Amino acid sequence: MPGAVKHATRWSGLEIGVRYVLQFGVTVVLAHIVDPSAYGVVAMVLVFTALGNVFVDSGTGLALIQRQRTTADEETSAFIINLAISVVVMGSLIAASHAIANFYGRPEISAMCIVLSVIFPLNALAVVPDALLTQRLRFQVRTRVELGSSLASGAIAIVLAMAGAGAWALVAQAIASIGMRALMLYLASGWRPSGRYRREDALSILSFGGYMLVAGLIDTAYNRLQAVIIGRLFTARDLGFYSLAQNTQQAPTSFASALLNRLGLPLLSAARHDLDEVKRVHRAALFMSLFAFVPLMIVLAVYASPIVIFVYGERWAPAGPLLSVLALGAIPWPAHVLSLVALNAMGEPRLVLRVEVAKKVLAVALLLGSAPWGITAIAWSTVVTSAASYLLNAYFVGRQLRYNGAAQARDLAPTLLVAGCTATVAMTCAAWLPQSWVGIGVGITLALLVHVSVGWIVSHPAVSGFLQLIPSKVR
């Protein structure tokens, strides 16, 4: 593993990991202060801010990273595109605020939409600096930015929640997080829009980013459609439970996505003209990410209910069974992310779009079909969707990399063997050990120790890969 890649992996992993630990800590504190219904109300609004931010990015960030080398004119053109779109999206959310409030039957949502619309221009300021830092593997700079913005926004939210701000504390956290991040990225990156806006550069960027925009919109719309349906058919409190379970499950999945996208896209893009090298890097990333990620989801699925009660408090108990199901659905997530990264790196955004459309048509059908049966059925629909998505991704990536199903199955076999042992130990411990902090801690520790031990015994490729990341002075 090249030294530059090791260095980037360590710093990127550290930055993302600490950031998500901080965010999780803030979520835990807020869960003890803010009522579940407040979480539900804010989740209703975040449906539209998430969709708007996909428009604001428009795939321009990925387009700049994929190019590896960009001119000042290309960067300035992307910056102007993002800023212009952000103003339009901001105005659209403000204009639609009353209609959104009427849809949910909650008048307070109108004001929240208007206030949260400021997120869009703030996010637009960060797209190009963030993409350039990622393109150049400057993750030490990003570490300082992400940690600073997470600390500041978390502190603001906690202070406001303790003052009785309720849902508005969560609104302030969202704005402060994006605002601080944008400001710090702009200052720390040293980048300024020094080039000229060129129509041909803008069209070239959008020709790649446009497919990413549509694919991102489809993915985000599906993920947020769950909140729309639950918010419409059930209570804000029910949506609060589902949102907390979803956010808890998404902490490790978001970590995996951020790390794999940040490292995988520039590395695979650099090797995109060498199919064998792309395949080698893809396989290595798949081995390591699944080996690290799968046991986390297994123990989270097994211990979801006691973890929710111990971490968030007894009033959040209904979120436990939902978290258990959502964790099962997230098990193949690294494979999903790496598939899209590989296709994007090889300059196949049109294929990415086709794959996303196929997956989301199935996902929406399952979601709508499950909704009348309750929110637990909605959670199970994501498990079926995840399994089907994995198979589709494997097929299309295999076709592009000449990596057929039999070869993928052989590569996946050691991970399945290790995961089976881990799951057996975790479920046995959950059944026989007391449901206390000590019992949970012992069960999780034993399951993870078995995971690593069996991986070492069967010579799982990920074990040697992780050993290479350890600095030579430490080994």
Coordinates of C-alpha atoms in Angstrom, one line a residue:
M1 CA 0.0 0.0 0.0
P2 CA 1.6 3.3 -1.1
G3 CA 2.7 5.7 1.7
A4 CA 0.5 8.5 0.5
V5 CA -2.5 6.3 0.5
K6 CA -1.7 5.0 4.1
H7 CA -1.3 8.6 5.3
A8 CA -4.6 9.7 3.6
T9 CA -6.4 6.6 5.0
R10 CA -5.3 7.2 8.6
W11 CA -6.1 10.9 8.6
S12 CA -9.4 10.5 6.8
G13 CA -10.5 7.7 9.0
L14 CA -9.5 9.7 12.1
E15 CA -11.3 12.8 11.0
I16 CA -14.5 11.0 10.0
G17 CA -14.5 8.7 13.0
V18 CA -14.0 11.5 15.6
R19 CA -16.6 13.6 13.9
Y20 CA -19.2 10.9 14.0
V21 CA -18.3 10.1 17.6
L22 CA -18.8 13.8 18.5
Q23 CA -22.1 13.9 16.6
F24 CA -23.3 10.7 18.2
G25 CA -22.4 12.2 21.6
V26 CA -24.4 15.3 20.9
T27 CA -27.4 13.2 19.7
V28 CA -27.3 11.2 23.0
V29 CA -27.3 14.4 25.1
L30 CA -30.1 16.0 23.0
A31 CA -32.2 12.8 23.2
H32 CA -32.3 13.1 26.9
I33 CA -33.5 16.7 26.7
V34 CA -35.6 17.0 23.6
D35 CA -38.9 15.1 23.2
P36 CA -39.3 12.4 20.5
S37 CA -42.1 14.5 18.8
A38 CA -39.6 17.4 18.3
Y39 CA -37.3 15.0 16.5
G40 CA -40.2 14.0 14.3
V41 CA -41.2 17.5 13.4
V42 CA -37.6 18.5 12.4
A43 CA -37.3 15.2 10.4
M44 CA -40.4 16.4 8.3
V45 CA -38.5 19.5 7.3
L46 CA -35.2 17.8 6.7
V47 CA -36.8 15.8 3.9
F48 CA -36.8 19.0 1.8
T49 CA -33.4 20.4 2.9
A50 CA -31.8 17.1 2.0
L51 CA -33.3 17.1 -1.5
G52 CA -32.4 20.8 -1.9
N53 CA -28.7 20.1 -1.0
V54 CA -28.5 17.5 -3.7
F55 CA -29.6 20.1 -6.2
V56 CA -27.1 22.6 -4.8
D57 CA -24.2 20.2 -5.2
S58 CA -25.5 19.1 -8.7
G59 CA -22.7 16.5 -8.9
T60 CA -20.1 19.2 -9.5
G61 CA -18.0 18.1 -6.5
L62 CA -17.8 14.6 -7.8
A63 CA -17.0 15.9 -11.3
L64 CA -14.0 17.9 -10.0
I65 CA -12.7 15.0 -8.0
Q66 CA -13.1 12.6 -10.9
R67 CA -11.0 14.9 -13.2
Q68 CA -8.0 14.7 -10.9
R69 CA -6.6 17.9 -12.3
T70 CA -8.8 21.0 -12.8
T71 CA -8.2 24.6 -14.0
A72 CA -9.1 27.8 -12.2
D73 CA -11.8 28.4 -14.8
E74 CA -13.4 25.0 -14.2
E75 CA -13.4 25.5 -10.4
T76 CA -14.9 29.0 -10.7
S77 CA -17.5 27.8 -13.1
A78 CA -18.5 25.0 -10.7
F79 CA -18.6 27.5 -7.8
I80 CA -21.0 29.9 -9.7
I81 CA -23.2 27.0 -10.7
N82 CA -23.6 25.9 -7.1
L83 CA -24.2 29.4 -5.8
A84 CA -26.8 30.2 -8.5
I85 CA -28.7 26.9 -7.9
S86 CA -28.6 27.5 -4.1
V87 CA -30.4 30.8 -4.4
V88 CA -33.1 29.2 -6.6
V89 CA -33.6 26.3 -4.2
M90 CA -33.7 28.7 -1.2
G91 CA -36.4 30.7 -2.8
S92 CA -38.3 27.5 -3.7
L93 CA -38.4 26.2 -0.1
I94 CA -39.5 29.6 1.2
A95 CA -42.3 29.7 -1.4
A96 CA -43.4 26.1 -0.6
S97 CA -43.2 26.5 3.2
H98 CA -46.9 27.0 3.8
A99 CA -47.9 24.1 1.5
I100 CA -45.4 21.8 3.3
A101 CA -46.9 22.8 6.7
N102 CA -50.4 22.2 5.4
F103 CA -49.4 18.8 4.1
Y104 CA -48.3 17.6 7.5
G105 CA -50.9 19.5 9.3
R106 CA -48.4 21.3 11.5
P107 CA -48.3 25.1 11.2
E108 CA -44.9 25.5 13.0
I109 CA -43.1 23.7 10.1
S110 CA -43.6 26.8 7.8
A111 CA -41.3 29.0 9.9
M112 CA -38.7 26.1 10.2
C113 CA -38.6 25.8 6.4
I114 CA -38.0 29.5 6.0
V115 CA -35.2 29.6 8.6
L116 CA -33.6 26.4 7.3
S117 CA -33.5 27.6 3.7
V118 CA -30.3 29.5 4.6
I119 CA -28.6 26.2 4.6
F120 CA -28.5 26.1 0.8
P121 CA -26.2 29.1 0.0
L122 CA -24.0 28.1 2.9
N123 CA -23.6 24.6 1.5
A124 CA -22.9 26.0 -1.9
L125 CA -19.8 27.9 -0.6
A126 CA -18.3 24.6 0.6
V127 CA -18.7 22.4 -2.5
V128 CA -15.6 23.4 -4.5
P129 CA -13.2 23.8 -1.5
D130 CA -14.3 20.4 -0.2
A131 CA -13.9 18.7 -3.6
L132 CA -10.4 20.2 -4.1
L133 CA -9.2 19.1 -0.7
T134 CA -10.5 15.6 -1.4
Q135 CA -9.0 15.6 -4.9
R136 CA -5.6 16.4 -3.4
L137 CA -5.9 14.0 -0.4
R138 CA -5.4 16.9 2.1
F139 CA -7.3 15.2 4.9
Q140 CA -5.4 16.8 7.7
V141 CA -7.0 20.1 6.8
R142 CA -10.4 18.5 6.5
T143 CA -9.9 16.9 10.0
R144 CA -9.6 20.3 11.6
V145 CA -12.6 21.7 9.7
E146 CA -15.0 18.9 10.4
L147 CA -14.1 18.6 14.1
G148 CA -14.4 22.4 14.6
S149 CA -17.8 22.6 13.0
S150 CA -19.1 19.5 14.8
L151 CA -18.0 20.8 18.2
A152 CA -19.4 24.3 17.6
S153 CA -22.8 23.2 16.3
G154 CA -23.2 20.5 19.0
A155 CA -22.5 23.0 21.7
I156 CA -25.0 25.5 20.3
A157 CA -27.7 22.8 20.1
I158 CA -27.2 21.6 23.6
V159 CA -27.2 25.1 25.1
L160 CA -30.5 25.9 23.3
A161 CA -32.1 22.6 24.2
M162 CA -31.3 23.1 27.9
A163 CA -32.9 26.6 27.5
G164 CA -36.1 24.9 26.4
A165 CA -35.8 25.6 22.6
G166 CA -37.1 22.1 21.7
A167 CA -37.2 21.5 18.0
W168 CA -35.5 24.8 17.3
A169 CA -32.3 23.6 19.0
L170 CA -32.1 20.9 16.3
V171 CA -32.7 23.6 13.6
A172 CA -29.9 25.7 15.0
Q173 CA -27.6 22.7 15.0
A174 CA -28.2 22.0 11.3
I175 CA -27.6 25.6 10.3
A176 CA -24.5 26.1 12.6
S177 CA -23.0 22.8 11.4
I178 CA -23.2 23.7 7.7
G179 CA -22.3 27.4 8.2
M180 CA -19.2 26.7 10.3
R181 CA -18.1 24.0 7.9
A182 CA -18.4 26.2 4.9
L183 CA -16.6 29.1 6.5
M184 CA -13.7 26.9 7.8
L185 CA -13.4 25.1 4.5
Y186 CA -13.2 28.4 2.6
L187 CA -10.5 29.7 4.9
A188 CA -8.5 26.6 5.4
S189 CA -8.4 25.5 1.8
G190 CA -6.9 28.8 0.6
W191 CA -9.1 28.4 -2.5
R192 CA -10.7 31.5 -4.1
P193 CA -12.8 31.8 -7.3
S194 CA -9.9 33.3 -9.3
G195 CA -10.9 32.0 -12.7
R196 CA -13.6 33.0 -15.2
Y197 CA -17.0 31.5 -15.7
R198 CA -16.8 29.7 -19.0
R199 CA -19.9 28.2 -20.5
E200 CA -18.1 25.3 -22.0
D201 CA -16.5 24.4 -18.7
A202 CA -19.9 24.6 -17.0
L203 CA -21.5 22.4 -19.6
S204 CA -18.7 19.9 -19.3
I205 CA -18.9 19.7 -15.5
L206 CA -22.7 19.4 -15.7
S207 CA -22.6 16.7 -18.3
F208 CA -20.9 14.5 -15.7
G209 CA -22.5 16.0 -12.7
G210 CA -26.0 15.9 -14.2
Y211 CA -26.2 12.2 -14.0
M212 CA -24.9 12.3 -10.4
L213 CA -27.6 14.9 -9.7
V214 CA -30.4 12.7 -10.9
A215 CA -29.0 9.6 -9.2
G216 CA -28.5 11.6 -5.9
L217 CA -32.0 12.9 -6.1
I218 CA -33.5 9.5 -6.6
D219 CA -31.5 8.1 -3.7
T220 CA -32.2 11.0 -1.4
A221 CA -35.9 11.1 -2.4
Y222 CA -36.3 7.4 -1.5
N223 CA -34.5 7.7 1.8
R224 CA -36.6 10.7 2.8
L225 CA -39.8 9.2 1.4
Q226 CA -39.9 7.0 4.5
A227 CA -40.1 10.1 6.7
V228 CA -42.8 11.7 4.5
I229 CA -45.0 8.5 4.7
I230 CA -44.5 8.1 8.4
G231 CA -45.0 11.8 9.1
R232 CA -48.2 11.7 7.0
L233 CA -49.7 8.4 8.1
F234 CA -48.5 8.2 11.7
T235 CA -47.7 10.7 14.5
A236 CA -44.7 13.0 14.9
R237 CA -43.7 10.8 17.9
D238 CA -43.6 7.7 15.7
L239 CA -41.5 9.5 13.2
G240 CA -39.2 10.6 16.0
F241 CA -38.6 7.0 17.0
Y242 CA -38.0 5.9 13.5
S243 CA -35.7 8.9 12.8
L244 CA -33.6 8.2 15.9
A245 CA -33.3 4.5 14.9
Q246 CA -32.4 5.5 11.4
N247 CA -29.8 8.1 12.5
T248 CA -28.2 5.6 14.9
Q249 CA -27.9 3.0 12.1
Q250 CA -26.7 5.7 9.7
A251 CA -23.8 6.8 12.0
P252 CA -21.6 3.8 11.0
T253 CA -23.0 3.7 7.4
S254 CA -22.3 7.4 6.9
F255 CA -18.8 6.9 8.2
A256 CA -18.3 4.1 5.7
S257 CA -19.7 6.1 2.9
A258 CA -17.6 9.2 3.6
L259 CA -14.4 7.2 4.0
L260 CA -14.9 5.1 0.9
N261 CA -16.1 7.9 -1.3
R262 CA -13.3 10.2 -0.1
L263 CA -10.5 7.7 -0.7
G264 CA -12.0 5.5 -3.3
L265 CA -13.0 8.0 -5.9
P266 CA -9.7 9.8 -6.3
L267 CA -7.7 6.6 -6.1
L268 CA -9.8 4.7 -8.6
S269 CA -10.1 7.7 -10.8
A270 CA -6.3 7.9 -11.0
A271 CA -6.2 4.3 -12.1
R272 CA -9.2 4.3 -14.4
H273 CA -7.2 3.6 -17.5
D274 CA -5.8 0.4 -16.0
L275 CA -8.7 -2.1 -15.6
D276 CA -6.6 -4.6 -13.6
E277 CA -5.5 -1.9 -11.1
V278 CA -9.1 -0.6 -10.7
K279 CA -10.2 -4.2 -10.0
R280 CA -7.3 -4.8 -7.5
V281 CA -8.1 -1.6 -5.6
H282 CA -11.8 -2.3 -5.6
R283 CA -11.4 -5.8 -4.3
A284 CA -9.0 -4.7 -1.6
A285 CA -11.4 -1.9 -0.4
L286 CA -14.3 -4.4 -0.5
F287 CA -12.4 -6.9 1.7
M288 CA -11.4 -4.4 4.3
S289 CA -14.6 -2.4 4.5
L290 CA -16.9 -5.4 4.8
F291 CA -14.6 -7.1 7.3
A292 CA -14.7 -4.0 9.5
F293 CA -18.3 -3.0 8.9
V294 CA -20.3 -6.3 9.0
P295 CA -19.6 -7.1 12.7
L296 CA -20.7 -3.6 13.8
M297 CA -24.0 -4.1 12.1
I298 CA -24.4 -7.6 13.6
V299 CA -23.8 -6.5 17.2
L300 CA -26.0 -3.5 16.6
A301 CA -28.9 -5.7 15.3
V302 CA -28.5 -8.1 18.2
Y303 CA -28.2 -5.6 21.0
A304 CA -30.4 -2.8 19.5
S305 CA -33.1 -2.6 22.1
P306 CA -30.9 -2.6 25.3
I307 CA -28.5 -0.2 23.6
V308 CA -31.3 2.3 22.8
I309 CA -32.6 2.1 26.4
F310 CA -29.2 2.5 28.0
V311 CA -27.9 5.2 25.7
Y312 CA -31.0 7.3 24.9
G313 CA -33.3 6.5 27.9
E314 CA -36.4 4.4 28.5
R315 CA -38.8 6.8 26.6
W316 CA -37.0 5.9 23.4
A317 CA -37.5 2.2 23.8
P318 CA -39.9 1.8 20.8
A319 CA -36.9 2.8 18.6
G320 CA -35.0 -0.4 19.6
P321 CA -36.8 -3.0 17.4
L322 CA -36.7 -0.6 14.5
L323 CA -32.9 -0.1 14.9
S324 CA -32.4 -3.9 14.9
V325 CA -34.2 -4.3 11.6
L326 CA -32.5 -1.3 10.0
A327 CA -29.1 -2.6 11.1
L328 CA -29.7 -5.9 9.2
G329 CA -30.5 -4.0 6.1
A330 CA -27.3 -2.0 6.3
I331 CA -25.0 -5.0 6.3
P332 CA -24.0 -4.8 2.6
W333 CA -23.7 -1.0 2.6
P334 CA -19.9 -0.8 1.9
A335 CA -20.4 -3.0 -1.2
H336 CA -23.1 -0.6 -2.4
V337 CA -20.9 2.4 -2.0
L338 CA -17.9 0.9 -3.6
S339 CA -19.9 -0.2 -6.6
L340 CA -21.0 3.4 -7.3
V341 CA -17.5 4.7 -6.6
A342 CA -16.0 2.3 -9.1
L343 CA -18.6 3.1 -11.8
N344 CA -18.1 6.9 -11.3
A345 CA -14.3 6.6 -11.3
M346 CA -14.5 4.8 -14.6
G347 CA -16.5 7.6 -16.1
E348 CA -19.8 5.7 -16.2
P349 CA -22.3 8.2 -14.7
R350 CA -25.1 7.1 -17.1
L351 CA -24.8 3.5 -15.9
V352 CA -24.9 4.7 -12.3
L353 CA -28.1 6.5 -13.1
R354 CA -29.7 3.4 -14.7
V355 CA -28.7 1.2 -11.8
E356 CA -30.1 3.7 -9.3
V357 CA -33.4 4.0 -11.2
A358 CA -33.8 0.2 -11.2
K359 CA -33.1 -0.1 -7.5
K360 CA -35.3 2.7 -6.4
V361 CA -38.3 1.6 -8.5
L362 CA -38.2 -1.7 -6.6
A363 CA -37.5 0.1 -3.3
V364 CA -40.5 2.5 -3.6
A365 CA -42.8 -0.3 -4.6
L366 CA -41.8 -2.2 -1.4
L367 CA -42.0 0.9 0.7
L368 CA -45.5 1.8 -0.5
G369 CA -46.6 -1.8 -0.2
S370 CA -45.3 -2.1 3.4
A371 CA -46.6 1.3 4.7
P372 CA -50.2 0.1 5.6
W373 CA -48.7 -2.6 7.8
G374 CA -46.9 -0.1 10.1
I375 CA -43.5 1.4 10.6
T376 CA -41.8 -1.9 11.5
A377 CA -42.9 -3.3 8.1
I378 CA -41.4 -0.1 6.5
A379 CA -38.1 -1.0 8.2
W380 CA -38.2 -4.5 6.9
S381 CA -38.8 -3.2 3.3
T382 CA -35.4 -1.6 3.5
V383 CA -33.8 -5.0 4.3
V384 CA -35.3 -6.6 1.1
T385 CA -34.3 -3.5 -0.9
S386 CA -30.7 -3.7 0.4
A387 CA -30.4 -7.3 -0.6
A388 CA -31.7 -6.7 -4.1
S389 CA -29.5 -3.6 -4.5
Y390 CA -26.4 -5.6 -3.6
L391 CA -27.2 -8.1 -6.3
L392 CA -27.8 -5.4 -8.9
N393 CA -24.6 -3.6 -8.0
A394 CA -22.6 -6.8 -8.1
Y395 CA -23.9 -7.6 -11.6
F396 CA -23.1 -4.2 -13.2
V397 CA -19.8 -3.7 -11.5
G398 CA -18.8 -7.2 -12.3
R399 CA -19.6 -6.6 -15.9
Q400 CA -17.5 -3.4 -16.1
L401 CA -14.5 -4.9 -14.2
R402 CA -14.7 -8.4 -15.8
Y403 CA -15.3 -9.6 -12.3
N404 CA -18.0 -12.3 -12.7
G405 CA -20.4 -13.6 -10.1
A406 CA -18.4 -16.8 -9.4
A407 CA -15.3 -14.7 -8.6
Q408 CA -17.3 -12.3 -6.4
A409 CA -18.8 -15.3 -4.5
R410 CA -15.4 -16.8 -3.9
D411 CA -14.1 -13.4 -2.6
L412 CA -17.2 -13.0 -0.4
A413 CA -17.0 -16.5 1.2
P414 CA -14.3 -15.7 3.9
T415 CA -16.3 -12.7 5.0
L416 CA -19.6 -14.7 5.2
L417 CA -17.8 -17.4 7.3
V418 CA -16.3 -14.9 9.7
A419 CA -19.7 -13.0 10.0
G420 CA -21.5 -16.3 10.7
C421 CA -19.3 -17.0 13.6
T422 CA -19.6 -13.4 14.9
A423 CA -23.4 -13.6 14.7
T424 CA -23.5 -16.9 16.5
V425 CA -21.4 -15.6 19.4
A426 CA -23.4 -12.4 19.7
M427 CA -26.8 -14.1 19.7
T428 CA -25.6 -16.7 22.3
C429 CA -24.2 -14.0 24.6
A430 CA -27.5 -11.9 24.2
A431 CA -29.5 -15.0 25.2
W432 CA -27.4 -16.1 28.2
L433 CA -25.8 -13.0 29.6
P434 CA -27.7 -10.4 31.7
Q435 CA -29.1 -7.3 29.8
S436 CA -26.9 -4.9 31.7
W437 CA -24.0 -2.6 30.7
V438 CA -21.6 -5.4 31.8
G439 CA -23.5 -8.1 30.0
I440 CA -23.8 -6.1 26.8
G441 CA -20.2 -5.1 27.0
V442 CA -19.0 -8.6 27.5
G443 CA -21.2 -9.9 24.7
I444 CA -20.1 -7.3 22.1
T445 CA -16.4 -7.7 23.1
L446 CA -16.5 -11.5 22.7
A447 CA -18.3 -11.3 19.4
L448 CA -15.7 -8.8 18.0
L449 CA -12.8 -10.8 19.4
V450 CA -14.2 -13.9 17.7
H451 CA -14.5 -11.9 14.5
V452 CA -10.9 -10.9 14.5
S453 CA -9.6 -14.3 15.6
V454 CA -11.5 -16.2 13.0
G455 CA -10.4 -13.7 10.4
W456 CA -6.8 -14.3 11.3
I457 CA -7.2 -18.1 11.4
V458 CA -8.7 -18.2 7.9
S459 CA -6.2 -15.6 6.6
H460 CA -8.8 -13.1 5.6
P461 CA -7.2 -10.6 3.2
A462 CA -8.5 -7.7 5.3
V463 CA -6.3 -8.7 8.3
S464 CA -3.0 -8.0 6.4
G465 CA -4.5 -4.9 4.8
F466 CA -5.3 -3.4 8.2
L467 CA -1.9 -4.4 9.6
Q468 CA -0.3 -2.3 6.8
L469 CA -2.1 0.8 8.0
I470 CA -0.4 0.5 11.4
P471 CA 2.7 2.7 11.4
S472 CA 6.0 0.7 11.4
K473 CA 7.1 2.2 14.7
V474 CA 4.0 0.9 16.4
R475 CA 4.2 -2.7 15.0

